[in-house]
mmCIF file of C-alpha atoms and ligand atoms in Angstrom:
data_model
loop_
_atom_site.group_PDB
_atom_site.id
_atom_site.type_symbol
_atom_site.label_atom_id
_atom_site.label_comp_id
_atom_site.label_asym_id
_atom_site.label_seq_id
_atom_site.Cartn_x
_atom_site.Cartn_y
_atom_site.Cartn_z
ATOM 1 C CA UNK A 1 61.571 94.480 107.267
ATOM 2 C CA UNK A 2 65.130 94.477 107.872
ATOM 3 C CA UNK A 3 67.443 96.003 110.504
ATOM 4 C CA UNK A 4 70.097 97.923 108.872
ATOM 5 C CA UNK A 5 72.010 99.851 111.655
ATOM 6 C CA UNK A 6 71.640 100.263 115.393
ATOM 7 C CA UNK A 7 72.672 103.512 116.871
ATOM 8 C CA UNK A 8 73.537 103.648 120.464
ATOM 9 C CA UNK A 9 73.216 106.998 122.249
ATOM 10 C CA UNK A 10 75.163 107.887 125.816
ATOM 11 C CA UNK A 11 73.830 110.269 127.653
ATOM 12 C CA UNK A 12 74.040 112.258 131.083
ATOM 13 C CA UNK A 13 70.722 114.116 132.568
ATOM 14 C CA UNK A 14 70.583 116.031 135.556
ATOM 15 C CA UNK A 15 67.986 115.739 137.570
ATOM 16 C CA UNK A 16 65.931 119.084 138.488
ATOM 17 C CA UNK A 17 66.723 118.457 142.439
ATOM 18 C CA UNK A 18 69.317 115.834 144.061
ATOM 19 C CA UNK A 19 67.235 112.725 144.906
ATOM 20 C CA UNK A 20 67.652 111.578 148.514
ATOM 21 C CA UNK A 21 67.829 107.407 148.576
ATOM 22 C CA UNK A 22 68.187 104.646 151.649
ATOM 23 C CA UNK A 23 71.761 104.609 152.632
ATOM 24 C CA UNK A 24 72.604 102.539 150.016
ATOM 25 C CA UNK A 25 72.366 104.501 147.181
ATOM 26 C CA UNK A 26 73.061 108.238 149.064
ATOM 27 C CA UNK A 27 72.199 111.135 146.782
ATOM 28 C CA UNK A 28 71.176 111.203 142.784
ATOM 29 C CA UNK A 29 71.965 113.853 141.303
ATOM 30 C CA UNK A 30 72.617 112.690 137.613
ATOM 31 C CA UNK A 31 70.965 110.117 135.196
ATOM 32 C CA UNK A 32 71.926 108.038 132.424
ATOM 33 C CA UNK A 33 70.052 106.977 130.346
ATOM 34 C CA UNK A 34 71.325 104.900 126.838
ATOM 35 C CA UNK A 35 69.574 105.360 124.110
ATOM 36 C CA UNK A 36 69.120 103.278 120.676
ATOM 37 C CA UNK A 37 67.476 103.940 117.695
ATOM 38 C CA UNK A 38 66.993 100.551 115.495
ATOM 39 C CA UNK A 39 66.786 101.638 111.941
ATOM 40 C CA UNK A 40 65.321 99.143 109.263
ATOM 41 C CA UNK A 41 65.427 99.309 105.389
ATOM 42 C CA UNK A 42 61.897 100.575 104.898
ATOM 43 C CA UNK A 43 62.664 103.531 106.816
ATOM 44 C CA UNK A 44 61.131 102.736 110.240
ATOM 45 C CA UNK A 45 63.097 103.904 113.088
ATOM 46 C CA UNK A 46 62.447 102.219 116.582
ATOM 47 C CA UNK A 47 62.931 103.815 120.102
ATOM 48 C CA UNK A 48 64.670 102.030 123.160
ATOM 49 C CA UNK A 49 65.925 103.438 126.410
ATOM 50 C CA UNK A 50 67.947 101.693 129.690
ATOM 51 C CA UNK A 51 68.362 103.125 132.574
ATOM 52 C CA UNK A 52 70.795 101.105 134.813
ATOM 53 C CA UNK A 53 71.992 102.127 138.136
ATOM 54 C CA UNK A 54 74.899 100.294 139.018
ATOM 55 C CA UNK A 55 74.331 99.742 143.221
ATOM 56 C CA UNK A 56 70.873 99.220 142.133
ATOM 57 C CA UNK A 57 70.635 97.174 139.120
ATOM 58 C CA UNK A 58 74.288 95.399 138.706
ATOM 59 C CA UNK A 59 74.529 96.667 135.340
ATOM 60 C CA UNK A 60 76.073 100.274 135.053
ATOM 61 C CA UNK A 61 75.749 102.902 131.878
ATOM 62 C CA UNK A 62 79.139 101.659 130.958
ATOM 63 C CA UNK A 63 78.545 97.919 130.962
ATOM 64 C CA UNK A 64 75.227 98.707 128.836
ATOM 65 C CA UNK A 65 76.762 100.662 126.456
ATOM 66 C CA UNK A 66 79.818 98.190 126.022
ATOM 67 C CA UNK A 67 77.368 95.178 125.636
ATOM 68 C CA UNK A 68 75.112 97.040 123.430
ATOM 69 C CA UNK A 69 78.182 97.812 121.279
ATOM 70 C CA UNK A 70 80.542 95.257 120.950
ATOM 71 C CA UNK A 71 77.556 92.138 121.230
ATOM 72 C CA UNK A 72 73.962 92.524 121.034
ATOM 73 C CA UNK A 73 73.961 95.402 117.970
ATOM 74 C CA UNK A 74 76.067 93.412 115.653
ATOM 75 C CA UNK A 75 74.071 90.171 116.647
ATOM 76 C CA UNK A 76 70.792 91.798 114.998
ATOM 77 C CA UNK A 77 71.968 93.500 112.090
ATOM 78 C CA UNK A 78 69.702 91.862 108.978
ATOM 79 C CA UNK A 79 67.189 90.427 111.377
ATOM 80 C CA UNK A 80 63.591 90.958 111.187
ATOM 81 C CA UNK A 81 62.895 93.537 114.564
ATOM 82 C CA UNK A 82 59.146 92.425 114.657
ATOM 83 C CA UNK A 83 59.936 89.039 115.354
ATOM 84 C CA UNK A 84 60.357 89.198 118.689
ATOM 85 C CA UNK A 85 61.254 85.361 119.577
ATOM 86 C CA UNK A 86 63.776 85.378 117.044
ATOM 87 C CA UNK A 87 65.664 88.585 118.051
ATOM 88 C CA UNK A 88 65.433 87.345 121.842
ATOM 89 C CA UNK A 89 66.726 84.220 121.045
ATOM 90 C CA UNK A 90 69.928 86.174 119.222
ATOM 91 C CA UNK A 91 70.376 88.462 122.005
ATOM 92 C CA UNK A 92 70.765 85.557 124.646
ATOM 93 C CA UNK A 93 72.845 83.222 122.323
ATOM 94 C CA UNK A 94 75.469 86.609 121.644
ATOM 95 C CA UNK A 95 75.979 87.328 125.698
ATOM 96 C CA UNK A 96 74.387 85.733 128.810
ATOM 97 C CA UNK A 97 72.444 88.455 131.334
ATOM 98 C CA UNK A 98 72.792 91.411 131.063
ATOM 99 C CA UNK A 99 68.869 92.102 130.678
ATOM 100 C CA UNK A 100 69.599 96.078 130.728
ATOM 101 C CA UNK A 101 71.419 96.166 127.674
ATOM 102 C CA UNK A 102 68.608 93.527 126.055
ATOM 103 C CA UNK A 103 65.517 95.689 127.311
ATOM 104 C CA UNK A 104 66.684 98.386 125.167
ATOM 105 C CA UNK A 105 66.787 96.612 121.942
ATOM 106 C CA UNK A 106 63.469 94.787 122.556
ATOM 107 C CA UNK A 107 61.576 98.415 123.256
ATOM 108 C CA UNK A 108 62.969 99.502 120.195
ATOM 109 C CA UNK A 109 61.810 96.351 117.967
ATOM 110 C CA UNK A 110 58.193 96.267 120.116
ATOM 111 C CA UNK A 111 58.093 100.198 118.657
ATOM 112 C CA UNK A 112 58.777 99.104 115.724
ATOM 113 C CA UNK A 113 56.475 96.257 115.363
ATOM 114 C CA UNK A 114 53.887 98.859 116.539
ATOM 115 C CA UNK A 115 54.472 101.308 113.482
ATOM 116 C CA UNK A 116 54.813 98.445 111.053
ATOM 117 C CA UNK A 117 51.339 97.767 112.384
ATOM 118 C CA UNK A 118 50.039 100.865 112.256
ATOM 119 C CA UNK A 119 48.633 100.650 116.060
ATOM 120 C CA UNK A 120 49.856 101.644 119.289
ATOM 121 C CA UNK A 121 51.641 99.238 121.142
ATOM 122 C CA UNK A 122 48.947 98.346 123.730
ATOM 123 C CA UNK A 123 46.690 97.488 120.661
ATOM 124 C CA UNK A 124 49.573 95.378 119.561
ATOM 125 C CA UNK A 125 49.632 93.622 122.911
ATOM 126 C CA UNK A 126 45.837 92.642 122.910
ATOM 127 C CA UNK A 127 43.802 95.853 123.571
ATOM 128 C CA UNK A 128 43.433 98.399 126.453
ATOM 129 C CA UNK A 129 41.866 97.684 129.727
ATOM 130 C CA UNK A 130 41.874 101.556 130.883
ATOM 131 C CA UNK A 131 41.985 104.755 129.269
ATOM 132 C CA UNK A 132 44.233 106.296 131.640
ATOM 133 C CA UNK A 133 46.070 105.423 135.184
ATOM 134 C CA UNK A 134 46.746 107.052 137.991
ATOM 135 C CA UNK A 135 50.185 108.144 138.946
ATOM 136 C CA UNK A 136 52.148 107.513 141.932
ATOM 137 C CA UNK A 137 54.138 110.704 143.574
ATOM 138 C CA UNK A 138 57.479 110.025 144.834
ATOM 139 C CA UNK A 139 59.495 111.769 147.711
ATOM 140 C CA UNK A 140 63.345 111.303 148.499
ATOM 141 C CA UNK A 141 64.687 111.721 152.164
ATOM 142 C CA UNK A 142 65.038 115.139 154.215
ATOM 143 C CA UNK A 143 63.789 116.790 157.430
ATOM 144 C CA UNK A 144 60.612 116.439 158.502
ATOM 145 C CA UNK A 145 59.696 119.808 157.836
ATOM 146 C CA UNK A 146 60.841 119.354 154.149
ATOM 147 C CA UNK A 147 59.608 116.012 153.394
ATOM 148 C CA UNK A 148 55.709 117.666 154.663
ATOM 149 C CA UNK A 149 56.555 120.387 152.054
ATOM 150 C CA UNK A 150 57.686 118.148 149.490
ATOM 151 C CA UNK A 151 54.446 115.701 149.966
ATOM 152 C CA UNK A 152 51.883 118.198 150.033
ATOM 153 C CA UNK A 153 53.572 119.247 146.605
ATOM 154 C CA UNK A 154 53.281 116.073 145.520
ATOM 155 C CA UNK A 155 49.533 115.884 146.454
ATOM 156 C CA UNK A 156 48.862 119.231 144.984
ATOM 157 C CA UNK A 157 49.763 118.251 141.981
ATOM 158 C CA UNK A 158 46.942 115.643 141.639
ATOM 159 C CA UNK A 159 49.051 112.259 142.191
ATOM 160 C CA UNK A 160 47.183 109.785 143.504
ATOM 161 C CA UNK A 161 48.777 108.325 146.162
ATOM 162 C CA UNK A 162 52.693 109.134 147.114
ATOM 163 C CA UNK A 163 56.033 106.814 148.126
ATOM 164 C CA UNK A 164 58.366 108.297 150.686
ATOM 165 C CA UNK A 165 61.833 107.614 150.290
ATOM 166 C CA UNK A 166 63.388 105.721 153.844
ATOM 167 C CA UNK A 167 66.202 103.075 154.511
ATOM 168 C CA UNK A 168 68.146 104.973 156.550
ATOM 169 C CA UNK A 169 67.588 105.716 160.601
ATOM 170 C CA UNK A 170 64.463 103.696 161.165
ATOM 171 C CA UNK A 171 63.421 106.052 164.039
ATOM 172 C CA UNK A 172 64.046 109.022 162.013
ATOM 173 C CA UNK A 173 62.693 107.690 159.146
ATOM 174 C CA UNK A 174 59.163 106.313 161.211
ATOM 175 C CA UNK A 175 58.789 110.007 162.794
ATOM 176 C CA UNK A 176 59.177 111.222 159.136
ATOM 177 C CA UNK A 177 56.558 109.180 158.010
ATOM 178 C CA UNK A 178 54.234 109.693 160.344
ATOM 179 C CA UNK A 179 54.574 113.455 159.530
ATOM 180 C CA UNK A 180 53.853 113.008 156.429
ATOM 181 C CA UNK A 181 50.401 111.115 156.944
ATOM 182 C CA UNK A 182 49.717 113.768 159.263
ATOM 183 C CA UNK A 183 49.572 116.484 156.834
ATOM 184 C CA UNK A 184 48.003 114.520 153.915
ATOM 185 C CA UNK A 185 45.046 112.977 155.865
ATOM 186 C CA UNK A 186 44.239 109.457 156.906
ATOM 187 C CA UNK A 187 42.725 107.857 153.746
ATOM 188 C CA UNK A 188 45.581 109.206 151.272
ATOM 189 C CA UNK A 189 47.537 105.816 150.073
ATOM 190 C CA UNK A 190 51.444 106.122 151.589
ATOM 191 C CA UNK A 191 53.538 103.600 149.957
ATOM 192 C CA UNK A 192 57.166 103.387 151.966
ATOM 193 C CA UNK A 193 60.281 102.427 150.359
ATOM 194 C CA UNK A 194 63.268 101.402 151.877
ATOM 195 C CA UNK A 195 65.560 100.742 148.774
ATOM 196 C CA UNK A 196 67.371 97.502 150.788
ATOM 197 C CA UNK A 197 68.548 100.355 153.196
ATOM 198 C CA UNK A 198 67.565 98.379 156.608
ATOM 199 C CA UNK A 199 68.377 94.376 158.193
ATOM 200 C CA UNK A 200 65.631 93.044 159.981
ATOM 201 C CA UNK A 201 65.882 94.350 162.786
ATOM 202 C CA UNK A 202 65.626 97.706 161.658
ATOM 203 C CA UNK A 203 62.760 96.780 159.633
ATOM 204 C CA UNK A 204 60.883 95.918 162.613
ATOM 205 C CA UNK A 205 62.032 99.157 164.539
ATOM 206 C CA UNK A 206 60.470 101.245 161.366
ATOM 207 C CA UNK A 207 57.408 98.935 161.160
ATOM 208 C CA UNK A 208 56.484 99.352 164.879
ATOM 209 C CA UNK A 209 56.966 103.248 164.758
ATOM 210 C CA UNK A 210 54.763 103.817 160.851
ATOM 211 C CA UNK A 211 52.081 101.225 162.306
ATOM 212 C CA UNK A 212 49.715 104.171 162.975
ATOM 213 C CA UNK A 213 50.481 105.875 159.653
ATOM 214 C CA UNK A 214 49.133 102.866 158.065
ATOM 215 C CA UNK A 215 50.958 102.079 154.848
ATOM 216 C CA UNK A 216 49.351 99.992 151.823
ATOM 217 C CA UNK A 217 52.848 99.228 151.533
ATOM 218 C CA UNK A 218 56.261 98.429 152.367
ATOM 219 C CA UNK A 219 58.886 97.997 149.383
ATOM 220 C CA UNK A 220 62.244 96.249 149.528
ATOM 221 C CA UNK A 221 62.617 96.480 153.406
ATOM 222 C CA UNK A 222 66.050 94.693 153.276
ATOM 223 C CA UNK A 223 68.988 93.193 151.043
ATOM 224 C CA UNK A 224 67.953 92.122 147.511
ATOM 225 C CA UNK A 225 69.186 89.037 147.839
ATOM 226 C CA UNK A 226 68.290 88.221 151.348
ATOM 227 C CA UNK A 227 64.019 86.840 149.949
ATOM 228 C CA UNK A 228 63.812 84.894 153.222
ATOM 229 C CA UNK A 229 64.177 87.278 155.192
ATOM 230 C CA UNK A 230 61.672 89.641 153.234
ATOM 231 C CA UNK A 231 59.305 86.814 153.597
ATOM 232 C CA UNK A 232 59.832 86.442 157.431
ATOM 233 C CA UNK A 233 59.542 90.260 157.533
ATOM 234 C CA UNK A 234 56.524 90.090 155.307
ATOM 235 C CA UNK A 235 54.599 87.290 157.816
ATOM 236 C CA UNK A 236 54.866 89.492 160.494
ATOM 237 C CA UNK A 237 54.786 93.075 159.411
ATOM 238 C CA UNK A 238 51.061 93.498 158.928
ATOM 239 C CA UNK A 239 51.417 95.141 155.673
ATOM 240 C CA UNK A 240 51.588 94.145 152.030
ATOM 241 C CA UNK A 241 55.304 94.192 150.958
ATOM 242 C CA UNK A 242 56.458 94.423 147.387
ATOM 243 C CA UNK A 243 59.659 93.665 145.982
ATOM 244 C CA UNK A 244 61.619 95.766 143.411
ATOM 245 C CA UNK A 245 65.815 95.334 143.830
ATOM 246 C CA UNK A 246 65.097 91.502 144.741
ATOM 247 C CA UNK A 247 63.205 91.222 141.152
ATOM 248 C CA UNK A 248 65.290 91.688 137.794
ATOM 249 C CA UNK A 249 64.440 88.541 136.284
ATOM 250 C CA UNK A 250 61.638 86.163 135.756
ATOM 251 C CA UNK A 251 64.503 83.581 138.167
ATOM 252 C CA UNK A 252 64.160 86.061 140.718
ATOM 253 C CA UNK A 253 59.961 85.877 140.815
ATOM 254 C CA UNK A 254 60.024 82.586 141.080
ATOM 255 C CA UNK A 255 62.309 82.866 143.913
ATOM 256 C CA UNK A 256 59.677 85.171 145.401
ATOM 257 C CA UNK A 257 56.763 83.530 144.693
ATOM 258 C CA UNK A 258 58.292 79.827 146.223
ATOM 259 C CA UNK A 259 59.515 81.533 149.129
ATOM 260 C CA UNK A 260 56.121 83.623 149.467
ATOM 261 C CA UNK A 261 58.101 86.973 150.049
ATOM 262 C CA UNK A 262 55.758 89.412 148.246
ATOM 263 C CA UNK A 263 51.853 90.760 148.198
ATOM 264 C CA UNK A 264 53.318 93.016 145.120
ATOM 265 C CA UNK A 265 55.995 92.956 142.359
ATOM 266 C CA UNK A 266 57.690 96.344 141.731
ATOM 267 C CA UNK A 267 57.770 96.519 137.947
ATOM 268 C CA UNK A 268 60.196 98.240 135.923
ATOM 269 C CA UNK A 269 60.408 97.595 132.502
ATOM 270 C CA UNK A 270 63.923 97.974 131.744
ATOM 271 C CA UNK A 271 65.132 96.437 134.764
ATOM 272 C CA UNK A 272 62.739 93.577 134.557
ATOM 273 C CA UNK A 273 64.623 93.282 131.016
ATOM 274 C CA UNK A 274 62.442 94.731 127.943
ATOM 275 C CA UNK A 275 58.616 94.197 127.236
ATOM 276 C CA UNK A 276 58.786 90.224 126.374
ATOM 277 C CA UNK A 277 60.554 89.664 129.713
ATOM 278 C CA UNK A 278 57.880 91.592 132.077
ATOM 279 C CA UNK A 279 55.439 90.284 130.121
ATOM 280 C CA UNK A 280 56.415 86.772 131.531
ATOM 281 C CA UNK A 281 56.765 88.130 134.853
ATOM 282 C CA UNK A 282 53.213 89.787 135.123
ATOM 283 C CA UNK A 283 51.608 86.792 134.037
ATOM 284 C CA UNK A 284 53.323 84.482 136.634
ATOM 285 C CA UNK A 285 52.155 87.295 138.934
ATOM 286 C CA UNK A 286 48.691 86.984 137.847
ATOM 287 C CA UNK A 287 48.393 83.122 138.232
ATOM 288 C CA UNK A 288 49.186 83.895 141.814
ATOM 289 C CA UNK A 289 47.451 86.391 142.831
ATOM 290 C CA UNK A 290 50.283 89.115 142.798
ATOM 291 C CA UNK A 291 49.844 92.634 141.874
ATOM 292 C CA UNK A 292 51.678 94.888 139.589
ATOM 293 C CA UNK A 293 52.902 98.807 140.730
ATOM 294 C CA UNK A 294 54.511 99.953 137.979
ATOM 295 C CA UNK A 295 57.217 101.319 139.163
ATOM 296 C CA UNK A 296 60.372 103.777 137.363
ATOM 297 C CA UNK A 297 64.382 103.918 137.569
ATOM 298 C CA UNK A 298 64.942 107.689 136.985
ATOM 299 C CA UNK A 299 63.627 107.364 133.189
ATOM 300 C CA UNK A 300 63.265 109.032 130.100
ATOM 301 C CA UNK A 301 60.051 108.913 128.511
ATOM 302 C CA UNK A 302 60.739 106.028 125.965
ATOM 303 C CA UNK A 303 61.176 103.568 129.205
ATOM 304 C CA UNK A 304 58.185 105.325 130.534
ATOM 305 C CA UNK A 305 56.035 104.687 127.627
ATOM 306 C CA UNK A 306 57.120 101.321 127.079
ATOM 307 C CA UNK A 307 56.006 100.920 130.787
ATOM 308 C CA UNK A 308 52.989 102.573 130.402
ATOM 309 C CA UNK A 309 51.365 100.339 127.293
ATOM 310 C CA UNK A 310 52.168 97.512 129.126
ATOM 311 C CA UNK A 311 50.869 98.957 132.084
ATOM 312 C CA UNK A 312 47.036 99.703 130.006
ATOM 313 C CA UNK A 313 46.887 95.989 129.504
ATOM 314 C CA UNK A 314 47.822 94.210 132.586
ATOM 315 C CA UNK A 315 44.982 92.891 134.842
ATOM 316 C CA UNK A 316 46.176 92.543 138.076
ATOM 317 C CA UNK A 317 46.960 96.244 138.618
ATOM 318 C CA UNK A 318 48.038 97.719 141.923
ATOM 319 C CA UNK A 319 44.826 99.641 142.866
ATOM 320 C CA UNK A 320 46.579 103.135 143.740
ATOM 321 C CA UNK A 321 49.013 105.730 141.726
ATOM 322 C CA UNK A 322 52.070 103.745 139.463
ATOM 323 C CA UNK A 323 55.465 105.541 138.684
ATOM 324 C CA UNK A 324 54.854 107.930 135.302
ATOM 325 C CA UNK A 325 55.940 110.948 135.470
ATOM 326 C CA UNK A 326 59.961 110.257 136.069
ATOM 327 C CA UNK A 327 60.875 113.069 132.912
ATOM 328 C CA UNK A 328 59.172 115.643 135.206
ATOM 329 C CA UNK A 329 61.818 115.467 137.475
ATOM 330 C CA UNK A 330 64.929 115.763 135.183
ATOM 331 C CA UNK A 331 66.529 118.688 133.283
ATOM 332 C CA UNK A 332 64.727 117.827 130.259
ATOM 333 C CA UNK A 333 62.070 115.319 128.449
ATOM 334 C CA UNK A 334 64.037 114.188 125.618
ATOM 335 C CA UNK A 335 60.365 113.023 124.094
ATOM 336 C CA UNK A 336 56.870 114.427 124.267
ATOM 337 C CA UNK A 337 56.047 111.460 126.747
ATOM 338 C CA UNK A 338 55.200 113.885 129.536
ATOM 339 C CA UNK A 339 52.247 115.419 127.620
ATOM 340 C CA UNK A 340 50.768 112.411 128.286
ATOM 341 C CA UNK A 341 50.747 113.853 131.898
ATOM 342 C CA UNK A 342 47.014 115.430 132.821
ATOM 343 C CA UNK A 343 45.821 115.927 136.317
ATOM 344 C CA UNK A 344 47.722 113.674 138.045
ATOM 345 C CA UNK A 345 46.921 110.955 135.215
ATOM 346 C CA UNK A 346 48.726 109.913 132.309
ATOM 347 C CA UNK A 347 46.998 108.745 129.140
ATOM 348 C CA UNK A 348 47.545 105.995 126.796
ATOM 349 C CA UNK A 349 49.250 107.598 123.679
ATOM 350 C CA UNK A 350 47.342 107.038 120.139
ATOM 351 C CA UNK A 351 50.237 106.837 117.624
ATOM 352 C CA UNK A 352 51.960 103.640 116.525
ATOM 353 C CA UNK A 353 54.500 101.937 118.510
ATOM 354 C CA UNK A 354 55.087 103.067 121.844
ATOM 355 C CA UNK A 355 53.656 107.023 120.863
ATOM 356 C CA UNK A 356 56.308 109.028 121.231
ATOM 357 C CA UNK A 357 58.625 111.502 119.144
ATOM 358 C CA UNK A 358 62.346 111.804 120.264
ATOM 359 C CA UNK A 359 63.176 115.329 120.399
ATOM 360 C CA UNK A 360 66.542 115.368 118.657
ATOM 361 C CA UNK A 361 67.564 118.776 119.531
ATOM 362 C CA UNK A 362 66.891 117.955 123.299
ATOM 363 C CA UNK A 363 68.828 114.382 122.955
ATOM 364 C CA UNK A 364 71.582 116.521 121.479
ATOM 365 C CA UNK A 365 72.400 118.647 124.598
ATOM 366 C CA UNK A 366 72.534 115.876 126.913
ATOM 367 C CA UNK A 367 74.625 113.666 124.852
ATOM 368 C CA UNK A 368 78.261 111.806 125.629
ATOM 369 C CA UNK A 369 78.615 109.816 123.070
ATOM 370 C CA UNK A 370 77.402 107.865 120.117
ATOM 371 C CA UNK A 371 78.292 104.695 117.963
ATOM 372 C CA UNK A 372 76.628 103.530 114.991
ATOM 373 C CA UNK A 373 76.520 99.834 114.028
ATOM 374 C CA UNK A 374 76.202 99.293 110.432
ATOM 375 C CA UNK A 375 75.410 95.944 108.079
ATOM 376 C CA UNK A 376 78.116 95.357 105.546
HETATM 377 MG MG1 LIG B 401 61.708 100.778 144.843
#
C-alpha cells in the first residue's frame, strides 16, 4: 500500500458555550481543528486530526497547516502509511518539532494500518484491557453559583468524576471549589486544574483554602516550563499533581520524571505528538510508577478516538473519569465518535482503524480551507 495524496482540511468550530480558562488562556469560544485524510492506491482512506492551541501548545492552526503543507505531506507521498518507523523517520528528517503537525499524519497512517488489518486499532496495538472507561466531566470558570449549576450538570449526566477549571484568583478560585464539593458530596473525585494560571505562591494560597475539599488532584499549578517549581509545589502540597502544558514531548517526561515533578502525566494524544510518540511516553510512565489521565484539547472525535484505543490498552490508568466526550461540547461532531458515549462511559469502537466515519456533510459546514497534495 501506497500513499497517493494527502488532503489537509482547515477548519473553525464553535464551541456550544464560551469555555472559561486560568488567566492565561481567558475565554474559548472557537476551535480548530486540522484535518487530513491520507489516501493510498488501494483505496484506503486514513483519518487524522490536530488540535493546537497556540498559548497552550506553541504550535497554532496556522503553523500546522503550513507545516503539514509545504513539508511533512510532500515528504510521504509513495510511502508505505503502515510502516510506522519509516514514515516517522521521514517526518522528522523533512522539519524538526513541530509534533502537532506530525500527530496528525501518524493517526491517519495508525487508521490506516488498522483497516489494512481488518481490526480496530486497540487490537492492532496488542489487545484490550477494558471494555469501556469512564469519563471525566469538565467545568470552565464562573460564579460560584454557576460553577454548582454547571457541576451538578456534569454529574447528572453520569461522568465519573469532574475537573474544575481555576488559575485565576486563588481565593476566589478555593471558595469556588469548595462549593463545588459541597454540592456533589464528599467521596465524588474533584480533579483541579490550573492551566499554568498561578506562581507559587498562589499555588500555596489555593492549596491551603481546597485542603478540605480534598482533591485527587492538582494539574499544572504553575508555568510549563518552570518543573522545579512544580516539583517543590508537588513535595509539599499533599496532593497528587499531574502535568499536562509542561509535557509535549517524550524530552519533557524525562524532565519530569528526573526532577520528580509529577504523581500523573496529562495525556493528550495530539499534543503528546501522534500515537507512536505517547506510546513512548506511557511506557516511561509505567516503568515509574506514573499514571495516565487521558486528557483532551477541545477535540474532534478522530483525536478522541485515537486517544481512546490507546487509552483501552494502557495499564497504568488513572483510576477515575478520563477526557472523552470533547465533541459534546462543540457545534457539531464531525464523526460518529460521540455514539460511543453511553452513561457517562464511552466504549471501545469495533470497526477497523480507529472506528469512526467522517461525516462529510458536517466537515463541510465548518470548513476554511483545503489543499490537496498529490504524487506526480
Ligand atoms: Mg490540563
Amino acid at each position: 500500500m501506497r500513499i497517493t495524496s494527502v488532503e489537509i482540511i482547515e477548519t473553525r468550530i464553535p464551541l456550544k458555550k464560551p469555555y472559561k480558562l486560568s488567566k492565561r488562556y481567558g475565554y474559548l469560544e472557537n476551535t480548530k481543528p486540522i484535518i487530513v485524510k491520507v489516501n493510498t492506491d488501494n483505496g484506503y482512506v486514513g483519518y487524522g486530526e490536530t488540535d493546537p492551541l497556540g498559548r497552550f501548545t506553541g504550535e497554532t492552526p496556522e503553523t500546522v497547516a503550513a507545516v503539514l503543507k509545504e513539508d511533512l505531506a510532500p515528504a510521504i507521498l509513495k510511502e508505505d502509511p503502515t510502516n510506522l518507523h519509516i514514515i516517522h523517520e521521514t517526518l522528522d528528517s523533512a522539519v524538526r518539532d513541530n509534533h502537532m503537525a506530525k500527530a496528525a499524519l501518524d493517526m491517519a497512517c495508525y487508521d490506516l494500518l488498522g483497516k489494512a488489518s481488518g481490526m480496530p486499532l486497540y487490537r492492532v496495538l496488542g489487545g484490550a484491557l477494558y471494555e469501556e472507561l469512564p469519563i471525566m466531566g469538565a467545568i470552565g470558570g464562573g460564579s460560584i453559583e454557576e460553577s454548582v449549576a454547571a457541576a451538578r450538570g456534569e454529574k447528572e449526566k453520569g461522568y465519573h468524576s469532574l475537573m474544575v477549571k481555576v488559575g485565576g484568583d486563588p481565593v476566589q478560585d478555593g471558595e469556588r471549589v469548595l462549593a463545588v464539593r459541597d454540592s456533589l458530596g464528599k467521596d465524588y473525585p474533584l480533579i483541579v486544574d490550573a492551566n499554568q494560571g498561578y506562581d507559587i505562591p498562589s499555588a500555596f494560597k489555593f492549596i491551603d483554602i481546597v485542603r478540605e475539599a480534598n482533591p485527587v488532584l492538582f494539574e499544572q499549578p504553575i508555568d510549563a516550563e518552570n518543573i522545579e517549581g512544580i516539583a517543590a509545589i508537588r513535595k509539599k502540597c499533599g496532593f497528587p499533581i499531574s502535568v499536562d502544558e509542561s509535557l509535549l514531548s517524550y524530552r519533557h517526561a524525562q524532565e519530569v520524571i528526573r526532577l520528580e515533578a509529577a504523581d500523573v502525566f496529562s495525556i493528550k494524544v495530539c499534543k503528546n505528538g501522534g500515537i507512536k510518540a505517547t506510546l513512548q511516553i506511557i511506557e516511561l510512565a509505567r516503568s515509574k510508577g506514573i499514571e495516565i489521565l487521558f486528557n483532551s484539547m477541545i477535540e474532534e472525535g478522530i483525536t478522541q478516538s485515537a486517544s481512546l484505543h490507546i487509552a483501552l490498552t494502557t495499564s497504568n490508568l488513572y483510576p477515575f473519569g478520563h477526557a472523552y466526550f470533547s465533541p459534546l461540547r462543540l457545534a457539531a461532531d464531525i464523526t460518529d465518535y460521540s455514539t460511543n458515549i453511553v452513561d457517562g462511559k464511552v466504549r471501545a469502537p469495533r470497526s477497523p482503524g480507529l472506528g469512526i466515519t467522517l461525516r462529510e456533510d458536517v466537515l463541510e459546514a465548518f470548513k476554511t480551507g483545503t489543499k490537496i497534495i498529490k504524487a506526480n
